Amino acid sequence: MSKTKAQQPAVIHKVIMVGSGGVGKSALTLQFMYDEFVEDYEPTKADSYRKKVVLDGEEVQIDILDTAGQEDYAAIRDNYFRSGEGFLCVFSIREQESFQATQDFREQILRVKNDENIPFLLVGNMVDLADQRQVSVEEATRRAQEWKVNYVETSAKTRANVDKVFYDLLRLIGKYKLTPAGRKALSQNAANLPSETTGCSCVLM
Amino acid sequence: MAPKNPPPLVTGVSPKEGPPGTRITIRGEHFGDDPRDLIGLKICGMDCLLSAEWKSSSKIIARTGPGKGKGDIIPITRYGGKGSCTVGFRGYFLQTGPLQESAVWIDESQTVRPNLDHGRPTAAMTAKEEEDPLGILDEGDKAKLSEEELLDLFQDASGSMSLENFSPGWYLMEHHQNASFEDLKAGLNYMKRKASQRSEGPITIVRSNLTSILDCLESLSAMYEKYTEDDIRGNCMNSYAVLLMQAKSCADGLFQEVLGRKDKADSTRNALSVLQKFRFLFHLPLNIQRNIQKGDYNMVINDYEKAKNLFADTEIKVFKKVFREVEWRIANFRDMLYKRLKDPQNTLDEQKKLIRYLVSLEYKGDPAWECLDNQQKWLIELLDDCKDDHIEEEKNSIQESLAQSQSSNQWKPIGRVNKSPTKSGLSRESSFSSLSSADHQASWKFKTPQKVLFIEDITDIMLQHFPDYWRLGQSYFTREKTEKGVKIDTSKHGKMKQMMAEVITLFANYVRAAFLPESLENLPDVEREKLGVWPTSAKQEHVSGSWLPTCVRNIRNCANTLSALDSHGDSSMIVLNELAFDMRTNCMFTLLKQAISDVKCLHTKETWVVETDDESGGTTQLPALFENIVNETVQHLHEVVVMNRAPEPEIFSQRPIQKEATVLCSQLLQAFSVCMEQLVFTPPLQKTEAKPNVKITLGQLDVELDQHEDSIPSLDKRLIIMLSNCSHTQFVVVPRIIENLTKHGYVEMEKALKAAQHTYSDLDSRLFTSYIEQKSDPILGVMEHNMYKGSFSWKTWKNTTEVRNYLKEIIMSLIEVHAEVYSISPKFVMRVMKKITEAVSEELSRLIECVQDFNAGGAIQARLELEALQNTVRIYSTPHVQACFKAAFDCIPELSDEGKEVVSKLLDKFRSRMKIQLMCFQQEMFTSTVKKANLTDSLC
């Protein structure tokens, strides 16, 4: 692994996009990253993006991991989640099922991260197709309140609130990293990673 | 190259990991403005420029190379130089292990074992997950019970899930001492969910951790070996060994299924590779069927040949089985081909092809021969059917027409209107003698006679199918000759010829049965029966002469075409040529006979309208009609009978035919004389009227006949007309006809001419005699009576004042005859007048000679009258006439001078008185020349 990058900003915030298949995670990401809207649907496996953004006058790097929504990849999700620092949990307001699935994602994230205060945003996408809405704002807001997170409605197509969700999350991550829990999680994460690969086999036997 | 632009920067990759060949989308900035700007792309250190697809300055799509592990994505642009990236790509080798289900066949030529060395993330993950089956993370590691304490609490138990004496209590106490009951409950639910998610249970664990387990097992056995070598604590080792064995057998049991599956997979793989290798054979049955359906028979045969070479002697069961199927299909195919071959509708080429196929498929027997055989049978059948059909038709229509003519025993005008399409009038005339049959025949002519249809059909069949058959036969032998190694069956040559001959003979016989039944008389009855007996309905022939040429033409065409097939002049063709020849002669004879009968019936045509021209004198149209009939017949015959084509024999080359033809020709020529005679002596009116009057009720014909009656002249008139006709025929028409006939190739016409001339002379003399009789009888009959009228006596006659009336009457009668003859034919005047003058002078001299005694006055009177007559008929005088007059003069006593003077005076008086009448005789030549001059003048 050769790191040839010249000047690396000190702070990298790792954002993970979660949510069912086809809700628009990649669309949101691409819109945020490159201001483009991709019409055709191609299931994502795991995409990685990183760019510099200026957040409240401070230059930070945002690293986005766009994950697969399909159940086929559920097994590898844990691995990804582990490295995430903030989560955008996306569902489609046109699809009740995708909204219900956020529950599972939330649970899985909490289990992996083991912290209720992990930076997390509930995102209702495809608000440009509001006439096909199946998930009401109230319903979503209620769940967000339940989880003590914010709910934002976006449209990857019209770019409505796209920047907002990412910047909001970046701020949350920035704040979280200053809290003791966040620091601990960071250090634990750093400590856990090497320990994963060693010694576990012995325990199993 | 000086980079002016900022270097490219990769900020996004989709997906971020994958096996070699993964199609990835690389996003970022400054990738250039043009596909050509991208001059390099490295993914994980591997150059991937070839697969790179420049989409835009911010997007490239590429396929990853065989780079392994995490690496950078570095694009290089022409103006930006080497780029950098903020994201990387992780390449890994996707391995489908022996225990994973896969939709595609994986090349497992490498053994499974080395693959196990590569770690798989899933394995590690599962192992880690099992660390926390309840999904409740420990809240720190404070206040954990020590192992000893737990051992105290749970004796003979263990907290390790992998051990047999696992105790859940121990586990919970060890790991979740501080968890609340709710947490534990939630943990239980989580565990249940997990369990349901992976229902496979422990095997899954083992599977996903196979590598480690195997490693363990290996190290354990290594340990065991080490220990046994050292043999430090032998008794300890025993239980260890037992455990090890147990573990092994347990593992064996665990993996028995898997190993079994692997074996199966191996064998399947083997089978597949065999299938692949010998795909040709295994696909063959299907291919054969498909190709047969497609009609690609060559392909089938080639495939089969190939398969036969490769697998015919195979010992392998599967091949044998498949090959058996192939053979079975080929056998079917063969049968199919054979069946198709039997279908005689095939064209020649098709048949040849089929035969070739069959031969190359090693058909047992001789397909070509069978085909020939079959074809022959079929041909014969075809001919048979044709014949039967037509005979049936014929019978039906005969019955129909019979019923028709019986039911309506009346004259049908429509029957008369129908005419033969080829010859109008003539053939109708021929049938005129019998009205019922005319009716019948008319219905026959209304449609084409069945026999003609038959001949057309049967020749069609022959022309259509026989040439193919013949060529097939020829090619059968030539093929056998050209193909090496194939025996040439010479016996078949003969047989072939025989078969051909059979067909041809049959054909010929069928035709003969229809048209020349007499020619088959030497065949036994049974055989003739087979050839078809054509019903003979009425007394007259079915096929009128007008149709015969058509038939002959058909047959000749057929014969010619078929003969052309065989340039060597095979014997079988002789039959055909004979048939054609017979048909021709038959046609000729029939036509000639018909012409004769037509001519004989000509008398009904006579209209008695005399047309005069100076060459032939006065004639009716009859001789012209006669000539027409003959010429038309000759024309018909010329086209079909006499005109020879190259291979055909001259029709007159055979003596009997020549003879008969000549006889017929002369008969034809002479027939007209009969007709004329009939006309004169038995007027056609009485004859025709006699019969029709019985039957005819309709007015039309009656009127017609009445008109005939009106126009029919008296016997003497008829005589003189016919006389004229006869001479015209004899001297003008007949020579012309003869010339025509000779021109058309008829031989020995001189004989016919002679005979005809003879006949006509005969007729002429007969007619002449009777005409003279007719004319002179009335004159002579009244002569004596008139001479002695008014009790005249030569002895007592005194006063000779003039020529007496009786002589004048004679002269008047002569003038009358002269006029009559002249009106018909001036040519005959001299001839007739001479004869009559002879008769008159004879009678007169007889009368004078009978006078016993003349007185002077009587002598003067007699001399005066004799001289008057003699002078009058001088131009017609013959030696006989002169002799008669001399005898008469001798009887009269010599006159005195005075008497002579009186006579000459009275004679002058007679002449001047009868001047106009006498002019008829005296100026005969003159008037005729004047007439002639006038005629030519008017003509000019």
PDB file of C-alpha atoms in Angstrom, chain B residues 697-883:
ATOM      1  CA  THR B 697     -91.583 -33.882 -89.403  1.00  0.00           C
ATOM      2  CA  LEU B 698     -89.972 -30.550 -89.184  1.00  0.00           C
ATOM      3  CA  GLY B 699     -90.570 -28.209 -92.046  1.00  0.00           C
ATOM      4  CA  GLN B 700     -87.113 -26.957 -92.514  1.00  0.00           C
ATOM      5  CA  LEU B 701     -85.719 -29.823 -94.440  1.00  0.00           C
ATOM      6  CA  ASP B 702     -88.895 -30.298 -96.394  1.00  0.00           C
ATOM      7  CA  VAL B 703     -88.606 -26.841 -97.695  1.00  0.00           C
ATOM      8  CA  GLU B 704     -85.068 -27.467 -98.556  1.00  0.00           C
ATOM      9  CA  LEU B 705     -85.979 -30.628-100.349  1.00  0.00           C
ATOM     10  CA  ASP B 706     -88.799 -28.951-102.175  1.00  0.00           C
ATOM     11  CA  GLN B 707     -86.410 -26.449-103.459  1.00  0.00           C
ATOM     12  CA  HIS B 708     -84.263 -29.275-104.636  1.00  0.00           C
ATOM     13  CA  GLU B 709     -87.194 -30.761-106.411  1.00  0.00           C
ATOM     14  CA  ASP B 710     -87.910 -27.583-108.171  1.00  0.00           C
ATOM     15  CA  SER B 711     -84.458 -27.196-109.405  1.00  0.00           C
ATOM     16  CA  ILE B 712     -83.933 -30.710-110.549  1.00  0.00           C
ATOM     17  CA  PRO B 713     -84.075 -30.719-114.347  1.00  0.00           C
ATOM     18  CA  SER B 714     -85.396 -33.383-116.628  1.00  0.00           C
ATOM     19  CA  LEU B 715     -83.478 -36.498-117.437  1.00  0.00           C
ATOM     20  CA  ASP B 716     -82.133 -35.330-120.766  1.00  0.00           C
ATOM     21  CA  LYS B 717     -80.985 -32.135-119.217  1.00  0.00           C
ATOM     22  CA  ARG B 718     -79.369 -34.032-116.402  1.00  0.00           C
ATOM     23  CA  LEU B 719     -77.749 -36.263-118.900  1.00  0.00           C
ATOM     24  CA  ILE B 720     -76.181 -33.511-120.814  1.00  0.00           C
ATOM     25  CA  ILE B 721     -75.058 -31.726-117.633  1.00  0.00           C
ATOM     26  CA  MET B 722     -73.467 -34.831-116.275  1.00  0.00           C
ATOM     27  CA  LEU B 723     -71.953 -35.518-119.612  1.00  0.00           C
ATOM     28  CA  SER B 724     -70.321 -32.209-119.440  1.00  0.00           C
ATOM     29  CA  ASN B 725     -69.268 -32.766-115.842  1.00  0.00           C
ATOM     30  CA  CYS B 726     -67.921 -36.126-116.701  1.00  0.00           C
ATOM     31  CA  SER B 727     -65.771 -34.904-119.484  1.00  0.00           C
ATOM     32  CA  HIS B 728     -64.614 -32.023-117.377  1.00  0.00           C
ATOM     33  CA  THR B 729     -63.688 -34.400-114.616  1.00  0.00           C
ATOM     34  CA  GLN B 730     -62.017 -36.747-116.950  1.00  0.00           C
ATOM     35  CA  PHE B 731     -59.905 -34.270-118.766  1.00  0.00           C
ATOM     36  CA  VAL B 732     -59.324 -31.526-116.290  1.00  0.00           C
ATOM     37  CA  VAL B 733     -59.993 -32.564-112.702  1.00  0.00           C
ATOM     38  CA  VAL B 734     -58.582 -36.034-112.641  1.00  0.00           C
ATOM     39  CA  PRO B 735     -55.257 -35.141-114.224  1.00  0.00           C
ATOM     40  CA  ARG B 736     -54.983 -32.285-111.788  1.00  0.00           C
ATOM     41  CA  ILE B 737     -55.664 -34.545-108.850  1.00  0.00           C
ATOM     42  CA  ILE B 738     -53.229 -37.080-110.107  1.00  0.00           C
ATOM     43  CA  GLU B 739     -50.625 -34.433-110.417  1.00  0.00           C
ATOM     44  CA  ASN B 740     -51.306 -33.341-106.892  1.00  0.00           C
ATOM     45  CA  LEU B 741     -51.129 -36.867-105.571  1.00  0.00           C
ATOM     46  CA  THR B 742     -47.891 -37.534-107.329  1.00  0.00           C
ATOM     47  CA  LYS B 743     -46.502 -34.359-105.954  1.00  0.00           C
ATOM     48  CA  HIS B 744     -47.381 -35.566-102.480  1.00  0.00           C
ATOM     49  CA  GLY B 745     -45.503 -38.714-102.984  1.00  0.00           C
ATOM     50  CA  TYR B 746     -48.195 -41.152-103.881  1.00  0.00           C
ATOM     51  CA  VAL B 747     -46.841 -43.760-106.203  1.00  0.00           C
ATOM     52  CA  GLU B 748     -48.132 -45.519-109.272  1.00  0.00           C
ATOM     53  CA  MET B 749     -50.597 -42.844-109.999  1.00  0.00           C
ATOM     54  CA  GLU B 750     -50.450 -43.564-113.715  1.00  0.00           C
ATOM     55  CA  LYS B 751     -52.351 -46.725-113.028  1.00  0.00           C
ATOM     56  CA  ALA B 752     -54.924 -44.883-111.067  1.00  0.00           C
ATOM     57  CA  LEU B 753     -55.142 -42.302-113.790  1.00  0.00           C
ATOM     58  CA  LYS B 754     -55.620 -44.930-116.396  1.00  0.00           C
ATOM     59  CA  ALA B 755     -58.268 -46.660-114.419  1.00  0.00           C
ATOM     60  CA  ALA B 756     -60.007 -43.408-113.763  1.00  0.00           C
ATOM     61  CA  GLN B 757     -59.849 -42.358-117.383  1.00  0.00           C
ATOM     62  CA  HIS B 758     -61.278 -45.670-118.291  1.00  0.00           C
ATOM     63  CA  THR B 759     -64.079 -45.337-115.852  1.00  0.00           C
ATOM     64  CA  TYR B 760     -64.940 -41.868-116.951  1.00  0.00           C
ATOM     65  CA  SER B 761     -64.801 -42.767-120.613  1.00  0.00           C
ATOM     66  CA  ASP B 762     -67.141 -45.562-119.830  1.00  0.00           C
ATOM     67  CA  LEU B 763     -69.442 -43.304-118.038  1.00  0.00           C
ATOM     68  CA  ASP B 764     -69.132 -40.788-120.769  1.00  0.00           C
ATOM     69  CA  SER B 765     -70.100 -43.200-123.445  1.00  0.00           C
ATOM     70  CA  ARG B 766     -72.948 -44.501-121.404  1.00  0.00           C
ATOM     71  CA  LEU B 767     -74.220 -41.085-120.698  1.00  0.00           C
ATOM     72  CA  PHE B 768     -73.752 -40.101-124.284  1.00  0.00           C
ATOM     73  CA  THR B 769     -75.566 -43.083-125.636  1.00  0.00           C
ATOM     74  CA  SER B 770     -78.461 -42.593-123.364  1.00  0.00           C
ATOM     75  CA  TYR B 771     -78.575 -38.936-124.157  1.00  0.00           C
ATOM     76  CA  ILE B 772     -78.611 -39.616-127.853  1.00  0.00           C
ATOM     77  CA  GLU B 773     -81.310 -42.131-127.343  1.00  0.00           C
ATOM     78  CA  GLN B 774     -83.159 -39.669-125.272  1.00  0.00           C
ATOM     79  CA  LYS B 775     -82.914 -37.107-128.002  1.00  0.00           C
ATOM     80  CA  SER B 776     -83.244 -39.055-131.186  1.00  0.00           C
ATOM     81  CA  ASP B 777     -86.067 -41.313-130.123  1.00  0.00           C
ATOM     82  CA  PRO B 778     -88.754 -38.648-130.185  1.00  0.00           C
ATOM     83  CA  ILE B 779     -87.541 -37.336-133.527  1.00  0.00           C
ATOM     84  CA  LEU B 780     -87.332 -40.696-135.135  1.00  0.00           C
ATOM     85  CA  GLY B 781     -90.552 -41.893-133.618  1.00  0.00           C
ATOM     86  CA  VAL B 782     -92.648 -39.281-135.270  1.00  0.00           C
ATOM     87  CA  MET B 783     -90.767 -39.197-138.578  1.00  0.00           C
ATOM     88  CA  GLU B 784     -92.620 -41.899-140.465  1.00  0.00           C
ATOM     89  CA  HIS B 785     -95.917 -40.841-139.150  1.00  0.00           C
ATOM     90  CA  ASN B 786     -95.346 -37.263-140.179  1.00  0.00           C
ATOM     91  CA  MET B 787     -93.998 -38.273-143.556  1.00  0.00           C
ATOM     92  CA  TYR B 788     -97.175 -39.946-144.550  1.00  0.00           C
ATOM     93  CA  LYS B 789     -99.400 -37.395-142.935  1.00  0.00           C
ATOM     94  CA  GLY B 790    -102.378 -36.322-145.015  1.00  0.00           C
ATOM     95  CA  SER B 791    -102.425 -39.738-146.769  1.00  0.00           C
ATOM     96  CA  PHE B 792     -99.330 -38.862-148.625  1.00  0.00           C
ATOM     97  CA  SER B 793     -98.082 -41.343-151.133  1.00  0.00           C
ATOM     98  CA  TRP B 794     -94.941 -41.293-153.108  1.00  0.00           C
ATOM     99  CA  LYS B 795     -96.769 -42.924-156.017  1.00  0.00           C
ATOM    100  CA  THR B 796     -99.500 -40.467-156.405  1.00  0.00           C
ATOM    101  CA  TRP B 797     -97.790 -37.246-155.382  1.00  0.00           C
ATOM    102  CA  LYS B 798     -98.089 -34.686-158.108  1.00  0.00           C
ATOM    103  CA  ASN B 799     -97.611 -31.264-157.006  1.00  0.00           C
ATOM    104  CA  THR B 800     -94.314 -30.645-155.459  1.00  0.00           C
ATOM    105  CA  THR B 801     -94.488 -27.124-154.200  1.00  0.00           C
ATOM    106  CA  GLU B 802     -92.206 -27.030-151.177  1.00  0.00           C
ATOM    107  CA  VAL B 803     -90.355 -29.044-148.564  1.00  0.00           C
ATOM    108  CA  ARG B 804     -92.914 -30.695-146.461  1.00  0.00           C
ATOM    109  CA  ASN B 805     -93.555 -29.888-142.822  1.00  0.00           C
ATOM    110  CA  TYR B 806     -92.276 -33.130-141.378  1.00  0.00           C
ATOM    111  CA  LEU B 807     -88.841 -32.310-142.589  1.00  0.00           C
ATOM    112  CA  LYS B 808     -89.114 -28.887-141.166  1.00  0.00           C
ATOM    113  CA  GLU B 809     -90.126 -30.443-137.881  1.00  0.00           C
ATOM    114  CA  ILE B 810     -87.117 -32.646-137.958  1.00  0.00           C
ATOM    115  CA  ILE B 811     -84.993 -29.645-138.533  1.00  0.00           C
ATOM    116  CA  MET B 812     -86.707 -27.823-135.722  1.00  0.00           C
ATOM    117  CA  SER B 813     -86.076 -30.728-133.383  1.00  0.00           C
ATOM    118  CA  LEU B 814     -82.494 -30.755-134.366  1.00  0.00           C
ATOM    119  CA  ILE B 815     -82.284 -27.067-133.639  1.00  0.00           C
ATOM    120  CA  GLU B 816     -83.846 -27.701-130.275  1.00  0.00           C
ATOM    121  CA  VAL B 817     -81.266 -30.325-129.403  1.00  0.00           C
ATOM    122  CA  HIS B 818     -78.573 -28.079-130.663  1.00  0.00           C
ATOM    123  CA  ALA B 819     -79.773 -25.295-128.462  1.00  0.00           C
ATOM    124  CA  GLU B 820     -79.974 -27.495-125.454  1.00  0.00           C
ATOM    125  CA  VAL B 821     -76.519 -28.886-125.872  1.00  0.00           C
ATOM    126  CA  TYR B 822     -75.151 -25.550-126.740  1.00  0.00           C
ATOM    127  CA  SER B 823     -76.569 -24.040-123.608  1.00  0.00           C
ATOM    128  CA  ILE B 824     -74.761 -26.598-121.516  1.00  0.00           C
ATOM    129  CA  SER B 825     -71.591 -27.146-123.357  1.00  0.00           C
ATOM    130  CA  PRO B 826     -70.929 -25.941-126.894  1.00  0.00           C
ATOM    131  CA  LYS B 827     -68.201 -28.486-127.084  1.00  0.00           C
ATOM    132  CA  PHE B 828     -70.661 -31.285-127.265  1.00  0.00           C
ATOM    133  CA  VAL B 829     -72.722 -29.797-130.036  1.00  0.00           C
ATOM    134  CA  MET B 830     -70.815 -31.349-132.861  1.00  0.00           C
ATOM    135  CA  ARG B 831     -70.617 -34.684-131.195  1.00  0.00           C
ATOM    136  CA  VAL B 832     -74.257 -34.823-130.304  1.00  0.00           C
ATOM    137  CA  MET B 833     -75.486 -33.371-133.573  1.00  0.00           C
ATOM    138  CA  LYS B 834     -73.454 -35.794-135.599  1.00  0.00           C
ATOM    139  CA  LYS B 835     -74.886 -38.685-133.729  1.00  0.00           C
ATOM    140  CA  ILE B 836     -78.403 -37.404-134.057  1.00  0.00           C
ATOM    141  CA  THR B 837     -77.910 -36.477-137.700  1.00  0.00           C
ATOM    142  CA  GLU B 838     -76.708 -39.976-138.280  1.00  0.00           C
ATOM    143  CA  ALA B 839     -79.755 -41.360-136.601  1.00  0.00           C
ATOM    144  CA  VAL B 840     -82.040 -39.049-138.530  1.00  0.00           C
ATOM    145  CA  SER B 841     -80.413 -39.698-141.871  1.00  0.00           C
ATOM    146  CA  GLU B 842     -80.432 -43.378-141.203  1.00  0.00           C
ATOM    147  CA  GLU B 843     -84.087 -43.322-140.439  1.00  0.00           C
ATOM    148  CA  LEU B 844     -84.833 -41.194-143.433  1.00  0.00           C
ATOM    149  CA  SER B 845     -82.932 -43.411-145.836  1.00  0.00           C
ATOM    150  CA  ARG B 846     -84.652 -46.378-144.270  1.00  0.00           C
ATOM    151  CA  LEU B 847     -87.996 -44.761-144.914  1.00  0.00           C
ATOM    152  CA  ILE B 848     -87.060 -43.866-148.450  1.00  0.00           C
ATOM    153  CA  GLU B 849     -85.728 -47.305-149.113  1.00  0.00           C
ATOM    154  CA  CYS B 850     -88.975 -48.728-147.959  1.00  0.00           C
ATOM    155  CA  VAL B 851     -90.855 -46.846-150.670  1.00  0.00           C
ATOM    156  CA  GLN B 852     -91.623 -49.268-153.401  1.00  0.00           C
ATOM    157  CA  ASP B 853     -92.531 -46.967-156.138  1.00  0.00           C
ATOM    158  CA  PHE B 854     -92.114 -43.315-156.904  1.00  0.00           C
ATOM    159  CA  ASN B 855     -93.976 -41.452-159.572  1.00  0.00           C
ATOM    160  CA  ALA B 856     -92.293 -38.428-161.020  1.00  0.00           C
ATOM    161  CA  GLY B 857     -93.777 -36.071-158.529  1.00  0.00           C
ATOM    162  CA  GLY B 858     -92.896 -38.365-155.679  1.00  0.00           C
ATOM    163  CA  ALA B 859     -89.355 -38.617-156.905  1.00  0.00           C
ATOM    164  CA  ILE B 860     -89.072 -34.863-157.106  1.00  0.00           C
ATOM    165  CA  GLN B 861     -90.497 -34.507-153.646  1.00  0.00           C
ATOM    166  CA  ALA B 862     -88.210 -37.161-152.178  1.00  0.00           C
ATOM    167  CA  ARG B 863     -85.147 -35.730-153.813  1.00  0.00           C
ATOM    168  CA  LEU B 864     -86.079 -32.257-152.703  1.00  0.00           C
ATOM    169  CA  GLU B 865     -86.532 -33.287-149.146  1.00  0.00           C
ATOM    170  CA  LEU B 866     -83.395 -35.424-149.024  1.00  0.00           C
ATOM    171  CA  GLU B 867     -81.337 -32.691-150.517  1.00  0.00           C
ATOM    172  CA  ALA B 868     -82.822 -30.111-148.181  1.00  0.00           C
ATOM    173  CA  LEU B 869     -81.921 -32.220-145.226  1.00  0.00           C
ATOM    174  CA  GLN B 870     -78.541 -33.097-146.554  1.00  0.00           C
ATOM    175  CA  ASN B 871     -77.769 -29.487-147.161  1.00  0.00           C
ATOM    176  CA  THR B 872     -78.985 -28.510-143.794  1.00  0.00           C
ATOM    177  CA  VAL B 873     -76.924 -30.968-141.796  1.00  0.00           C
ATOM    178  CA  ARG B 874     -73.924 -30.800-144.021  1.00  0.00           C
ATOM    179  CA  ILE B 875     -71.536 -29.745-141.344  1.00  0.00           C
ATOM    180  CA  TYR B 876     -72.521 -32.701-139.194  1.00  0.00           C
ATOM    181  CA  SER B 877     -72.297 -35.175-141.961  1.00  0.00           C
ATOM    182  CA  THR B 878     -70.204 -38.248-141.413  1.00  0.00           C
ATOM    183  CA  PRO B 879     -69.360 -40.988-143.884  1.00  0.00           C
ATOM    184  CA  HIS B 880     -72.196 -42.903-142.423  1.00  0.00           C
ATOM    185  CA  VAL B 881     -74.551 -40.028-143.028  1.00  0.00           C
ATOM    186  CA  GLN B 882     -73.335 -39.683-146.592  1.00  0.00           C
ATOM    187  CA  ALA B 883     -73.719 -43.395-147.146  1.00  0.00           C
TER     188      ALA B 883
END
